[in-house]
């Protein structure tokens, strides 16, 4: 862990009880996030990738303290969020914002765009009413909308425009960290590129730090400085974006990258087809969680779980036989 990192995550767990015994005590848990340790440096983009249900969104919500972790520690600028009092947490929330996946359901249809973006100033009592309107108009122009859009309602906009409104709302308090949870998955491909380029421009303009959650590896390749690959609540590979895509070391990462469509016929490689179904997070496999679907599973130890080990500069892999 880097002591100077903006965000530090140490052995974070989030287990949801799903079965109870006669006495009302939980006897079974869905292990959505099960022991993750990461750090995010100032100004970088760390992408979290993996199949649906691997725990990406739960991790993002735990980072922002929207979900209370079952165990582990999340530190923001050195402060343990779980130990913060409500008043202190309120101040910290100004510096941590989220961009949601669905631009249709994440905006209140009964409020104007100006009110949606300006609510942050009322909640945190940062600007008087007389200055809020001008600030909201400036934010709308920054994200590529017009000042007059502040008087309109969300249903009057397209999906891409609504996501721009969500970005403006996240920028309102001048945050240091933004967790973007699948921010372009609900948009057309042409609009995805526009929103991604907007996020990249805003990062350099406002010195933002991103935790970017996605299952689309072509999007992740475009925006990431580092990539963390998740499988069944665990990080199985962590490293620089270019290194992950050019030389994946974990069998699961190899399978994910081989599934990315390739336009150029000459560059097409062998497609890796994973056998079997994804195990249940209610009862994950013993030892390596990926071993039931791994093509190298012969001879693997099934009693001990592999830990993230250094396999190069800034490169870590949780595998018995990193390739």
PDB file of C-alpha atoms in Angstrom:
ATOM      1  CA  UNK A   1       0.000   0.000   0.000  1.00  0.00           C
ATOM      2  CA  UNK A   2       1.207   3.490  -0.905  1.00  0.00           C
ATOM      3  CA  UNK A   3       0.849   5.855   2.049  1.00  0.00           C
ATOM      4  CA  UNK A   4       0.417   8.811  -0.316  1.00  0.00           C
ATOM      5  CA  UNK A   5      -2.482   7.261  -2.257  1.00  0.00           C
ATOM      6  CA  UNK A   6      -5.783   9.109  -2.342  1.00  0.00           C
ATOM      7  CA  UNK A   7      -7.742   5.896  -1.708  1.00  0.00           C
ATOM      8  CA  UNK A   8      -6.626   2.800   0.179  1.00  0.00           C
ATOM      9  CA  UNK A   9      -8.633  -0.416   0.478  1.00  0.00           C
ATOM     10  CA  UNK A  10      -7.431  -3.091   2.896  1.00  0.00           C
ATOM     11  CA  UNK A  11      -9.010  -6.573   3.005  1.00  0.00           C
ATOM     12  CA  UNK A  12     -12.465  -5.223   2.178  1.00  0.00           C
ATOM     13  CA  UNK A  13     -15.386  -7.640   2.485  1.00  0.00           C
ATOM     14  CA  UNK A  14     -19.108  -7.313   1.883  1.00  0.00           C
ATOM     15  CA  UNK A  15     -21.245 -10.359   2.687  1.00  0.00           C
ATOM     16  CA  UNK A  16     -25.029 -10.356   2.391  1.00  0.00           C
ATOM     17  CA  UNK A  17     -26.990 -12.739   4.661  1.00  0.00           C
ATOM     18  CA  UNK A  18     -29.501 -14.795   2.670  1.00  0.00           C
ATOM     19  CA  UNK A  19     -30.440 -17.649   5.032  1.00  0.00           C
ATOM     20  CA  UNK A  20     -31.300 -17.632   8.712  1.00  0.00           C
ATOM     21  CA  UNK A  21     -31.686 -20.353  11.298  1.00  0.00           C
ATOM     22  CA  UNK A  22     -34.513 -20.813  13.780  1.00  0.00           C
ATOM     23  CA  UNK A  23     -33.008 -18.244  16.144  1.00  0.00           C
ATOM     24  CA  UNK A  24     -32.795 -15.546  13.477  1.00  0.00           C
ATOM     25  CA  UNK A  25     -29.039 -15.807  12.976  1.00  0.00           C
ATOM     26  CA  UNK A  26     -27.578 -15.768   9.498  1.00  0.00           C
ATOM     27  CA  UNK A  27     -26.181 -19.108   8.423  1.00  0.00           C
ATOM     28  CA  UNK A  28     -25.370 -18.399   4.758  1.00  0.00           C
ATOM     29  CA  UNK A  29     -23.934 -15.352   3.005  1.00  0.00           C
ATOM     30  CA  UNK A  30     -23.466 -14.147  -0.547  1.00  0.00           C
ATOM     31  CA  UNK A  31     -19.820 -13.104  -0.648  1.00  0.00           C
ATOM     32  CA  UNK A  32     -20.075 -10.211  -3.094  1.00  0.00           C
ATOM     33  CA  UNK A  33     -16.697  -8.745  -2.131  1.00  0.00           C
ATOM     34  CA  UNK A  34     -14.377 -11.072  -0.286  1.00  0.00           C
ATOM     35  CA  UNK A  35     -11.048  -9.627   0.793  1.00  0.00           C
ATOM     36  CA  UNK A  36      -9.872  -6.968  -1.680  1.00  0.00           C
ATOM     37  CA  UNK A  37      -6.839  -4.741  -1.136  1.00  0.00           C
ATOM     38  CA  UNK A  38      -6.159  -1.898  -3.569  1.00  0.00           C
ATOM     39  CA  UNK A  39      -4.798   1.622  -3.668  1.00  0.00           C
ATOM     40  CA  UNK A  40      -5.633   4.451  -6.069  1.00  0.00           C
ATOM     41  CA  UNK A  41      -3.170   7.275  -6.595  1.00  0.00           C
ATOM     42  CA  UNK A  42      -4.156  10.882  -7.201  1.00  0.00           C
ATOM     43  CA  UNK A  43      -4.972  11.686 -10.809  1.00  0.00           C
ATOM     44  CA  UNK A  44      -5.042   8.105 -12.085  1.00  0.00           C
ATOM     45  CA  UNK A  45      -7.817   5.950 -13.510  1.00  0.00           C
ATOM     46  CA  UNK A  46      -8.159   2.493 -11.987  1.00  0.00           C
ATOM     47  CA  UNK A  47     -10.606   0.307 -13.894  1.00  0.00           C
ATOM     48  CA  UNK A  48     -12.431  -2.603 -12.277  1.00  0.00           C
ATOM     49  CA  UNK A  49     -13.456  -5.258 -14.811  1.00  0.00           C
ATOM     50  CA  UNK A  50     -15.083  -8.663 -14.708  1.00  0.00           C
ATOM     51  CA  UNK A  51     -18.235 -10.596 -15.535  1.00  0.00           C
ATOM     52  CA  UNK A  52     -21.644  -9.520 -14.287  1.00  0.00           C
ATOM     53  CA  UNK A  53     -22.089 -10.555 -10.662  1.00  0.00           C
ATOM     54  CA  UNK A  54     -18.388 -10.552  -9.768  1.00  0.00           C
ATOM     55  CA  UNK A  55     -18.848  -7.715  -7.228  1.00  0.00           C
ATOM     56  CA  UNK A  56     -17.670  -4.659  -9.195  1.00  0.00           C
ATOM     57  CA  UNK A  57     -20.602  -2.380  -8.352  1.00  0.00           C
ATOM     58  CA  UNK A  58     -20.684  -3.537  -4.721  1.00  0.00           C
ATOM     59  CA  UNK A  59     -17.011  -2.628  -4.424  1.00  0.00           C
ATOM     60  CA  UNK A  60     -17.742   0.832  -5.821  1.00  0.00           C
ATOM     61  CA  UNK A  61     -20.560   1.420  -3.361  1.00  0.00           C
ATOM     62  CA  UNK A  62     -18.404   0.263  -0.450  1.00  0.00           C
ATOM     63  CA  UNK A  63     -15.677   2.688  -1.514  1.00  0.00           C
ATOM     64  CA  UNK A  64     -18.156   5.560  -1.186  1.00  0.00           C
ATOM     65  CA  UNK A  65     -19.543   4.170   2.082  1.00  0.00           C
ATOM     66  CA  UNK A  66     -22.973   3.755   0.483  1.00  0.00           C
ATOM     67  CA  UNK A  67     -22.705   0.130   1.588  1.00  0.00           C
ATOM     68  CA  UNK A  68     -21.256  -0.638   5.007  1.00  0.00           C
ATOM     69  CA  UNK A  69     -18.451  -3.198   4.619  1.00  0.00           C
ATOM     70  CA  UNK A  70     -18.712  -6.455   6.542  1.00  0.00           C
ATOM     71  CA  UNK A  71     -14.978  -6.262   7.266  1.00  0.00           C
ATOM     72  CA  UNK A  72     -11.892  -4.422   6.124  1.00  0.00           C
ATOM     73  CA  UNK A  73     -10.969  -0.758   5.879  1.00  0.00           C
ATOM     74  CA  UNK A  74     -11.504   1.980   3.285  1.00  0.00           C
ATOM     75  CA  UNK A  75      -9.278   5.016   3.770  1.00  0.00           C
ATOM     76  CA  UNK A  76      -9.784   8.267   1.880  1.00  0.00           C
ATOM     77  CA  UNK A  77      -6.891  10.691   2.271  1.00  0.00           C
ATOM     78  CA  UNK A  78      -5.783   8.596   5.241  1.00  0.00           C
ATOM     79  CA  UNK A  79      -9.150   8.700   7.033  1.00  0.00           C
ATOM     80  CA  UNK A  80     -10.926   5.463   7.899  1.00  0.00           C
ATOM     81  CA  UNK A  81     -14.459   6.024   6.559  1.00  0.00           C
ATOM     82  CA  UNK A  82     -16.007   3.450   8.889  1.00  0.00           C
ATOM     83  CA  UNK A  83     -14.714   5.360  11.925  1.00  0.00           C
ATOM     84  CA  UNK A  84     -15.917   8.787  10.775  1.00  0.00           C
ATOM     85  CA  UNK A  85     -18.777  10.469  12.586  1.00  0.00           C
ATOM     86  CA  UNK A  86     -21.786  11.590  10.494  1.00  0.00           C
ATOM     87  CA  UNK A  87     -20.691  15.244  10.489  1.00  0.00           C
ATOM     88  CA  UNK A  88     -17.179  14.313   9.390  1.00  0.00           C
ATOM     89  CA  UNK A  89     -18.506  11.902   6.773  1.00  0.00           C
ATOM     90  CA  UNK A  90     -20.700  14.672   5.403  1.00  0.00           C
ATOM     91  CA  UNK A  91     -17.610  16.790   4.754  1.00  0.00           C
ATOM     92  CA  UNK A  92     -15.764  13.885   3.135  1.00  0.00           C
ATOM     93  CA  UNK A  93     -18.682  13.157   0.793  1.00  0.00           C
ATOM     94  CA  UNK A  94     -18.076  16.494  -0.907  1.00  0.00           C
ATOM     95  CA  UNK A  95     -14.868  15.033  -2.294  1.00  0.00           C
ATOM     96  CA  UNK A  96     -16.314  11.631  -3.355  1.00  0.00           C
ATOM     97  CA  UNK A  97     -18.968  11.453  -6.059  1.00  0.00           C
ATOM     98  CA  UNK A  98     -20.541   8.820  -8.287  1.00  0.00           C
ATOM     99  CA  UNK A  99     -21.700   8.605 -11.904  1.00  0.00           C
ATOM    100  CA  UNK A 100     -24.433   6.001 -12.207  1.00  0.00           C
ATOM    101  CA  UNK A 101     -24.987   3.417 -14.916  1.00  0.00           C
ATOM    102  CA  UNK A 102     -28.515   4.278 -15.982  1.00  0.00           C
ATOM    103  CA  UNK A 103     -28.943   7.928 -17.078  1.00  0.00           C
ATOM    104  CA  UNK A 104     -32.723   7.445 -17.131  1.00  0.00           C
ATOM    105  CA  UNK A 105     -33.390   6.266 -13.576  1.00  0.00           C
ATOM    106  CA  UNK A 106     -30.582   8.218 -11.859  1.00  0.00           C
ATOM    107  CA  UNK A 107     -32.219  11.622 -12.472  1.00  0.00           C
ATOM    108  CA  UNK A 108     -35.337  12.798 -10.639  1.00  0.00           C
ATOM    109  CA  UNK A 109     -38.030  13.287 -13.342  1.00  0.00           C
ATOM    110  CA  UNK A 110     -39.876  15.856 -11.187  1.00  0.00           C
ATOM    111  CA  UNK A 111     -36.965  18.275 -10.982  1.00  0.00           C
ATOM    112  CA  UNK A 112     -35.439  20.548 -13.585  1.00  0.00           C
ATOM    113  CA  UNK A 113     -31.841  20.024 -14.625  1.00  0.00           C
ATOM    114  CA  UNK A 114     -30.881  23.200 -12.793  1.00  0.00           C
ATOM    115  CA  UNK A 115     -32.388  21.880  -9.566  1.00  0.00           C
ATOM    116  CA  UNK A 116     -30.807  18.421  -9.976  1.00  0.00           C
ATOM    117  CA  UNK A 117     -27.320  19.872 -10.350  1.00  0.00           C
ATOM    118  CA  UNK A 118     -27.885  22.662  -7.843  1.00  0.00           C
ATOM    119  CA  UNK A 119     -29.182  20.445  -5.032  1.00  0.00           C
ATOM    120  CA  UNK A 120     -25.569  19.712  -4.006  1.00  0.00           C
ATOM    121  CA  UNK A 121     -25.045  23.368  -3.075  1.00  0.00           C
ATOM    122  CA  UNK A 122     -28.171  23.377  -0.891  1.00  0.00           C
ATOM    123  CA  UNK A 123     -27.293  20.126   0.867  1.00  0.00           C
ATOM    124  CA  UNK A 124     -23.751  21.232   1.696  1.00  0.00           C
ATOM    125  CA  UNK A 125     -24.624  24.941   2.043  1.00  0.00           C
ATOM    126  CA  UNK A 126     -21.796  26.061  -0.189  1.00  0.00           C
ATOM    127  CA  UNK A 127     -23.389  28.778  -2.330  1.00  0.00           C
ATOM    128  CA  UNK A 128     -26.206  31.271  -1.762  1.00  0.00           C
ATOM    129  CA  UNK A 129     -29.270  30.977  -3.977  1.00  0.00           C
ATOM    130  CA  UNK A 130     -28.216  34.037  -5.960  1.00  0.00           C
ATOM    131  CA  UNK A 131     -24.996  32.341  -7.141  1.00  0.00           C
ATOM    132  CA  UNK A 132     -26.247  28.809  -7.662  1.00  0.00           C
ATOM    133  CA  UNK A 133     -27.960  29.440 -10.990  1.00  0.00           C
ATOM    134  CA  UNK A 134     -24.831  30.917 -12.578  1.00  0.00           C
ATOM    135  CA  UNK A 135     -22.658  28.053 -11.295  1.00  0.00           C
ATOM    136  CA  UNK A 136     -25.071  25.449 -12.652  1.00  0.00           C
ATOM    137  CA  UNK A 137     -25.033  27.092 -16.080  1.00  0.00           C
ATOM    138  CA  UNK A 138     -21.242  27.054 -16.096  1.00  0.00           C
ATOM    139  CA  UNK A 139     -21.214  23.341 -15.272  1.00  0.00           C
ATOM    140  CA  UNK A 140     -23.679  22.558 -18.052  1.00  0.00           C
ATOM    141  CA  UNK A 141     -21.454  24.326 -20.567  1.00  0.00           C
ATOM    142  CA  UNK A 142     -18.389  22.457 -19.290  1.00  0.00           C
ATOM    143  CA  UNK A 143     -20.051  19.083 -20.011  1.00  0.00           C
ATOM    144  CA  UNK A 144     -21.253  20.135 -23.470  1.00  0.00           C
ATOM    145  CA  UNK A 145     -24.811  21.337 -22.801  1.00  0.00           C
ATOM    146  CA  UNK A 146     -26.394  24.758 -23.155  1.00  0.00           C
ATOM    147  CA  UNK A 147     -27.241  27.196 -20.394  1.00  0.00           C
ATOM    148  CA  UNK A 148     -30.920  27.108 -21.365  1.00  0.00           C
ATOM    149  CA  UNK A 149     -31.051  23.370 -20.582  1.00  0.00           C
ATOM    150  CA  UNK A 150     -31.160  24.239 -16.875  1.00  0.00           C
ATOM    151  CA  UNK A 151     -34.887  24.985 -17.215  1.00  0.00           C
ATOM    152  CA  UNK A 152     -35.764  21.662 -18.814  1.00  0.00           C
ATOM    153  CA  UNK A 153     -36.682  18.281 -17.312  1.00  0.00           C
ATOM    154  CA  UNK A 154     -34.762  14.990 -17.780  1.00  0.00           C
ATOM    155  CA  UNK A 155     -37.369  13.429 -20.098  1.00  0.00           C
ATOM    156  CA  UNK A 156     -36.595  16.106 -22.685  1.00  0.00           C
ATOM    157  CA  UNK A 157     -33.057  14.821 -23.236  1.00  0.00           C
ATOM    158  CA  UNK A 158     -31.433  11.879 -24.998  1.00  0.00           C
ATOM    159  CA  UNK A 159     -29.467   9.207 -23.116  1.00  0.00           C
ATOM    160  CA  UNK A 160     -26.124  10.816 -23.854  1.00  0.00           C
ATOM    161  CA  UNK A 161     -27.361  14.229 -22.730  1.00  0.00           C
ATOM    162  CA  UNK A 162     -28.742  12.750 -19.527  1.00  0.00           C
ATOM    163  CA  UNK A 163     -25.404  11.197 -18.748  1.00  0.00           C
ATOM    164  CA  UNK A 164     -23.780  14.603 -19.289  1.00  0.00           C
ATOM    165  CA  UNK A 165     -26.204  15.951 -16.691  1.00  0.00           C
ATOM    166  CA  UNK A 166     -25.073  13.165 -14.343  1.00  0.00           C
ATOM    167  CA  UNK A 167     -21.450  14.164 -14.949  1.00  0.00           C
ATOM    168  CA  UNK A 168     -22.285  17.826 -14.214  1.00  0.00           C
ATOM    169  CA  UNK A 169     -23.960  16.791 -10.959  1.00  0.00           C
ATOM    170  CA  UNK A 170     -20.865  14.800  -9.959  1.00  0.00           C
ATOM    171  CA  UNK A 171     -18.632  17.811 -10.701  1.00  0.00           C
ATOM    172  CA  UNK A 172     -20.743  20.314  -8.763  1.00  0.00           C
ATOM    173  CA  UNK A 173     -18.803  20.019  -5.503  1.00  0.00           C
ATOM    174  CA  UNK A 174     -15.373  19.901  -7.168  1.00  0.00           C
ATOM    175  CA  UNK A 175     -14.634  16.326  -5.987  1.00  0.00           C
ATOM    176  CA  UNK A 176     -11.273  14.586  -5.828  1.00  0.00           C
ATOM    177  CA  UNK A 177     -12.576  11.058  -6.507  1.00  0.00           C
ATOM    178  CA  UNK A 178     -15.321   9.923  -8.888  1.00  0.00           C
ATOM    179  CA  UNK A 179     -16.576   6.341  -8.980  1.00  0.00           C
ATOM    180  CA  UNK A 180     -18.040   5.759 -12.453  1.00  0.00           C
ATOM    181  CA  UNK A 181     -20.241   2.653 -12.393  1.00  0.00           C
ATOM    182  CA  UNK A 182     -20.727   1.467 -15.991  1.00  0.00           C
ATOM    183  CA  UNK A 183     -21.240   5.101 -17.142  1.00  0.00           C
ATOM    184  CA  UNK A 184     -21.474   4.309 -20.869  1.00  0.00           C
ATOM    185  CA  UNK A 185     -22.964   0.788 -20.982  1.00  0.00           C
ATOM    186  CA  UNK A 186     -26.520   2.078 -21.595  1.00  0.00           C
ATOM    187  CA  UNK A 187     -25.476   4.384 -24.459  1.00  0.00           C
ATOM    188  CA  UNK A 188     -25.000   3.954 -28.204  1.00  0.00           C
ATOM    189  CA  UNK A 189     -21.436   3.277 -29.338  1.00  0.00           C
ATOM    190  CA  UNK A 190     -21.001   6.704 -30.954  1.00  0.00           C
ATOM    191  CA  UNK A 191     -22.245   8.406 -27.789  1.00  0.00           C
ATOM    192  CA  UNK A 192     -19.995   6.209 -25.623  1.00  0.00           C
ATOM    193  CA  UNK A 193     -16.924   7.681 -27.308  1.00  0.00           C
ATOM    194  CA  UNK A 194     -18.153  11.225 -26.656  1.00  0.00           C
ATOM    195  CA  UNK A 195     -18.736  10.582 -22.948  1.00  0.00           C
ATOM    196  CA  UNK A 196     -15.379   8.814 -22.557  1.00  0.00           C
ATOM    197  CA  UNK A 197     -13.535  11.693 -24.215  1.00  0.00           C
ATOM    198  CA  UNK A 198     -15.428  14.109 -21.964  1.00  0.00           C
ATOM    199  CA  UNK A 199     -14.326  12.181 -18.856  1.00  0.00           C
ATOM    200  CA  UNK A 200     -10.711  12.191 -20.025  1.00  0.00           C
ATOM    201  CA  UNK A 201     -10.802  15.955 -20.679  1.00  0.00           C
ATOM    202  CA  UNK A 202     -12.407  16.646 -17.290  1.00  0.00           C
ATOM    203  CA  UNK A 203      -9.793  14.526 -15.520  1.00  0.00           C
ATOM    204  CA  UNK A 204      -6.959  16.708 -16.772  1.00  0.00           C
ATOM    205  CA  UNK A 205      -8.946  19.922 -16.298  1.00  0.00           C
ATOM    206  CA  UNK A 206     -10.027  19.261 -12.693  1.00  0.00           C
ATOM    207  CA  UNK A 207      -7.288  16.839 -11.570  1.00  0.00           C
ATOM    208  CA  UNK A 208      -9.811  14.072 -10.953  1.00  0.00           C
ATOM    209  CA  UNK A 209      -9.191  10.505  -9.828  1.00  0.00           C
ATOM    210  CA  UNK A 210     -11.424   7.815 -11.321  1.00  0.00           C
ATOM    211  CA  UNK A 211     -12.468   4.364 -10.217  1.00  0.00           C
ATOM    212  CA  UNK A 212     -13.990   3.193 -13.496  1.00  0.00           C
ATOM    213  CA  UNK A 213     -16.229   0.108 -13.314  1.00  0.00           C
ATOM    214  CA  UNK A 214     -17.020  -1.679 -16.569  1.00  0.00           C
ATOM    215  CA  UNK A 215     -17.372  -5.047 -18.267  1.00  0.00           C
ATOM    216  CA  UNK A 216     -16.536  -3.602 -21.712  1.00  0.00           C
ATOM    217  CA  UNK A 217     -12.816  -4.173 -22.218  1.00  0.00           C
ATOM    218  CA  UNK A 218     -12.628  -1.981 -25.322  1.00  0.00           C
ATOM    219  CA  UNK A 219     -13.819   0.933 -23.192  1.00  0.00           C
ATOM    220  CA  UNK A 220     -11.431   0.038 -20.367  1.00  0.00           C
ATOM    221  CA  UNK A 221      -8.466  -0.075 -22.752  1.00  0.00           C
ATOM    222  CA  UNK A 222      -9.227   3.478 -23.880  1.00  0.00           C
ATOM    223  CA  UNK A 223      -9.413   5.130 -20.474  1.00  0.00           C
ATOM    224  CA  UNK A 224      -7.362   3.126 -17.955  1.00  0.00           C
ATOM    225  CA  UNK A 225      -4.012   3.731 -16.306  1.00  0.00           C
ATOM    226  CA  UNK A 226      -4.305   0.515 -14.288  1.00  0.00           C
ATOM    227  CA  UNK A 227      -6.731  -2.410 -14.406  1.00  0.00           C
ATOM    228  CA  UNK A 228      -7.973  -4.734 -11.649  1.00  0.00           C
ATOM    229  CA  UNK A 229      -9.652  -7.924 -12.879  1.00  0.00           C
ATOM    230  CA  UNK A 230     -12.297  -9.337 -10.527  1.00  0.00           C
ATOM    231  CA  UNK A 231     -13.727 -12.842 -10.323  1.00  0.00           C
ATOM    232  CA  UNK A 232     -16.261 -13.966  -7.703  1.00  0.00           C
ATOM    233  CA  UNK A 233     -15.483 -11.147  -5.284  1.00  0.00           C
ATOM    234  CA  UNK A 234     -11.697 -11.399  -5.626  1.00  0.00           C
ATOM    235  CA  UNK A 235      -9.081  -9.484  -7.598  1.00  0.00           C
ATOM    236  CA  UNK A 236      -7.208 -12.073  -9.677  1.00  0.00           C
ATOM    237  CA  UNK A 237      -4.924  -9.730 -11.637  1.00  0.00           C
ATOM    238  CA  UNK A 238      -3.749  -6.137 -11.202  1.00  0.00           C
ATOM    239  CA  UNK A 239      -1.436  -4.098 -13.376  1.00  0.00           C
ATOM    240  CA  UNK A 240      -0.961  -1.339 -15.898  1.00  0.00           C
ATOM    241  CA  UNK A 241      -3.573  -1.089 -18.620  1.00  0.00           C
ATOM    242  CA  UNK A 242      -1.176  -1.625 -21.525  1.00  0.00           C
ATOM    243  CA  UNK A 243       0.538  -4.570 -19.834  1.00  0.00           C
ATOM    244  CA  UNK A 244      -2.760  -6.272 -18.973  1.00  0.00           C
ATOM    245  CA  UNK A 245      -3.996  -6.122 -22.564  1.00  0.00           C
ATOM    246  CA  UNK A 246      -0.694  -6.943 -24.253  1.00  0.00           C
ATOM    247  CA  UNK A 247       0.349  -9.751 -21.889  1.00  0.00           C
ATOM    248  CA  UNK A 248      -2.439 -11.094 -19.625  1.00  0.00           C
ATOM    249  CA  UNK A 249      -0.998 -13.448 -17.015  1.00  0.00           C
ATOM    250  CA  UNK A 250      -4.105 -14.953 -15.363  1.00  0.00           C
ATOM    251  CA  UNK A 251      -6.135 -17.551 -17.346  1.00  0.00           C
ATOM    252  CA  UNK A 252      -9.346 -15.656 -16.619  1.00  0.00           C
ATOM    253  CA  UNK A 253      -7.884 -12.378 -17.905  1.00  0.00           C
ATOM    254  CA  UNK A 254      -6.727 -14.194 -21.036  1.00  0.00           C
ATOM    255  CA  UNK A 255     -10.236 -15.475 -21.652  1.00  0.00           C
ATOM    256  CA  UNK A 256     -11.780 -12.021 -21.169  1.00  0.00           C
ATOM    257  CA  UNK A 257      -9.376 -10.321 -23.573  1.00  0.00           C
ATOM    258  CA  UNK A 258      -9.738 -13.066 -26.187  1.00  0.00           C
ATOM    259  CA  UNK A 259     -13.487 -12.346 -26.266  1.00  0.00           C
ATOM    260  CA  UNK A 260     -12.983  -8.705 -27.344  1.00  0.00           C
ATOM    261  CA  UNK A 261     -14.066  -8.334 -31.015  1.00  0.00           C
ATOM    262  CA  UNK A 262     -11.146  -7.632 -33.367  1.00  0.00           C
ATOM    263  CA  UNK A 263     -11.762  -5.794 -36.626  1.00  0.00           C
ATOM    264  CA  UNK A 264      -8.480  -6.586 -38.383  1.00  0.00           C
ATOM    265  CA  UNK A 265      -8.471 -10.127 -39.710  1.00  0.00           C
ATOM    266  CA  UNK A 266      -4.684 -10.448 -39.522  1.00  0.00           C
ATOM    267  CA  UNK A 267      -4.673  -9.701 -35.784  1.00  0.00           C
ATOM    268  CA  UNK A 268      -7.285 -12.275 -34.879  1.00  0.00           C
ATOM    269  CA  UNK A 269      -6.123 -14.771 -32.283  1.00  0.00           C
ATOM    270  CA  UNK A 270      -7.514 -17.916 -30.750  1.00  0.00           C
ATOM    271  CA  UNK A 271     -10.780 -17.453 -28.886  1.00  0.00           C
ATOM    272  CA  UNK A 272     -10.699 -18.990 -25.402  1.00  0.00           C
ATOM    273  CA  UNK A 273     -14.021 -20.588 -24.463  1.00  0.00           C
ATOM    274  CA  UNK A 274     -14.505 -21.107 -20.727  1.00  0.00           C
ATOM    275  CA  UNK A 275     -16.163 -24.374 -19.765  1.00  0.00           C
ATOM    276  CA  UNK A 276     -18.837 -24.692 -17.107  1.00  0.00           C
ATOM    277  CA  UNK A 277     -20.978 -22.085 -15.394  1.00  0.00           C
ATOM    278  CA  UNK A 278     -19.951 -19.322 -13.011  1.00  0.00           C
ATOM    279  CA  UNK A 279     -19.966 -20.785  -9.471  1.00  0.00           C
ATOM    280  CA  UNK A 280     -22.385 -19.326  -6.956  1.00  0.00           C
ATOM    281  CA  UNK A 281     -21.018 -16.559  -4.696  1.00  0.00           C
ATOM    282  CA  UNK A 282     -23.116 -18.212  -1.979  1.00  0.00           C
ATOM    283  CA  UNK A 283     -20.693 -21.123  -1.956  1.00  0.00           C
ATOM    284  CA  UNK A 284     -17.541 -20.316  -3.944  1.00  0.00           C
ATOM    285  CA  UNK A 285     -15.125 -23.155  -4.795  1.00  0.00           C
ATOM    286  CA  UNK A 286     -12.394 -23.985  -2.311  1.00  0.00           C
ATOM    287  CA  UNK A 287      -8.866 -22.957  -3.138  1.00  0.00           C
ATOM    288  CA  UNK A 288      -8.625 -21.086  -6.421  1.00  0.00           C
ATOM    289  CA  UNK A 289     -12.126 -19.846  -7.233  1.00  0.00           C
ATOM    290  CA  UNK A 290     -11.449 -20.069 -10.948  1.00  0.00           C
ATOM    291  CA  UNK A 291     -10.191 -23.663 -10.984  1.00  0.00           C
ATOM    292  CA  UNK A 292     -13.507 -25.316 -12.081  1.00  0.00           C
ATOM    293  CA  UNK A 293     -13.328 -23.321 -15.336  1.00  0.00           C
ATOM    294  CA  UNK A 294      -9.541 -23.109 -15.723  1.00  0.00           C
ATOM    295  CA  UNK A 295      -7.907 -24.881 -18.666  1.00  0.00           C
ATOM    296  CA  UNK A 296      -4.755 -25.328 -16.546  1.00  0.00           C
ATOM    297  CA  UNK A 297      -6.559 -26.786 -13.534  1.00  0.00           C
ATOM    298  CA  UNK A 298      -4.800 -30.146 -13.612  1.00  0.00           C
ATOM    299  CA  UNK A 299      -2.495 -30.414 -10.651  1.00  0.00           C
ATOM    300  CA  UNK A 300      -3.777 -27.259  -8.946  1.00  0.00           C
ATOM    301  CA  UNK A 301      -3.996 -27.226  -5.182  1.00  0.00           C
ATOM    302  CA  UNK A 302      -7.639 -27.041  -4.171  1.00  0.00           C
ATOM    303  CA  UNK A 303      -7.183 -26.575  -0.451  1.00  0.00           C
ATOM    304  CA  UNK A 304      -5.393 -23.224  -0.403  1.00  0.00           C
ATOM    305  CA  UNK A 305      -6.424 -20.015  -2.127  1.00  0.00           C
ATOM    306  CA  UNK A 306      -3.719 -18.292  -4.219  1.00  0.00           C
ATOM    307  CA  UNK A 307      -2.842 -14.753  -3.125  1.00  0.00           C
ATOM    308  CA  UNK A 308      -1.914 -11.772  -5.274  1.00  0.00           C
ATOM    309  CA  UNK A 309       1.817 -12.137  -5.894  1.00  0.00           C
ATOM    310  CA  UNK A 310       4.280  -9.819  -7.615  1.00  0.00           C
ATOM    311  CA  UNK A 311       5.183 -11.111 -11.094  1.00  0.00           C
ATOM    312  CA  UNK A 312       6.798  -7.902 -12.346  1.00  0.00           C
ATOM    313  CA  UNK A 313       6.984  -4.194 -11.708  1.00  0.00           C
ATOM    314  CA  UNK A 314       3.522  -3.117 -10.584  1.00  0.00           C
ATOM    315  CA  UNK A 315       2.068  -6.450 -11.729  1.00  0.00           C
ATOM    316  CA  UNK A 316       0.262  -8.832  -9.385  1.00  0.00           C
ATOM    317  CA  UNK A 317      -1.491 -12.117 -10.174  1.00  0.00           C
ATOM    318  CA  UNK A 318      -3.437 -14.541  -7.960  1.00  0.00           C
ATOM    319  CA  UNK A 319      -2.622 -17.825  -9.656  1.00  0.00           C
ATOM    320  CA  UNK A 320      -0.623 -20.970  -8.894  1.00  0.00           C
ATOM    321  CA  UNK A 321       0.854 -20.889 -12.370  1.00  0.00           C
ATOM    322  CA  UNK A 322       0.879 -17.296 -13.715  1.00  0.00           C
ATOM    323  CA  UNK A 323       1.545 -17.471 -17.451  1.00  0.00           C
TER     324      UNK A 323
END
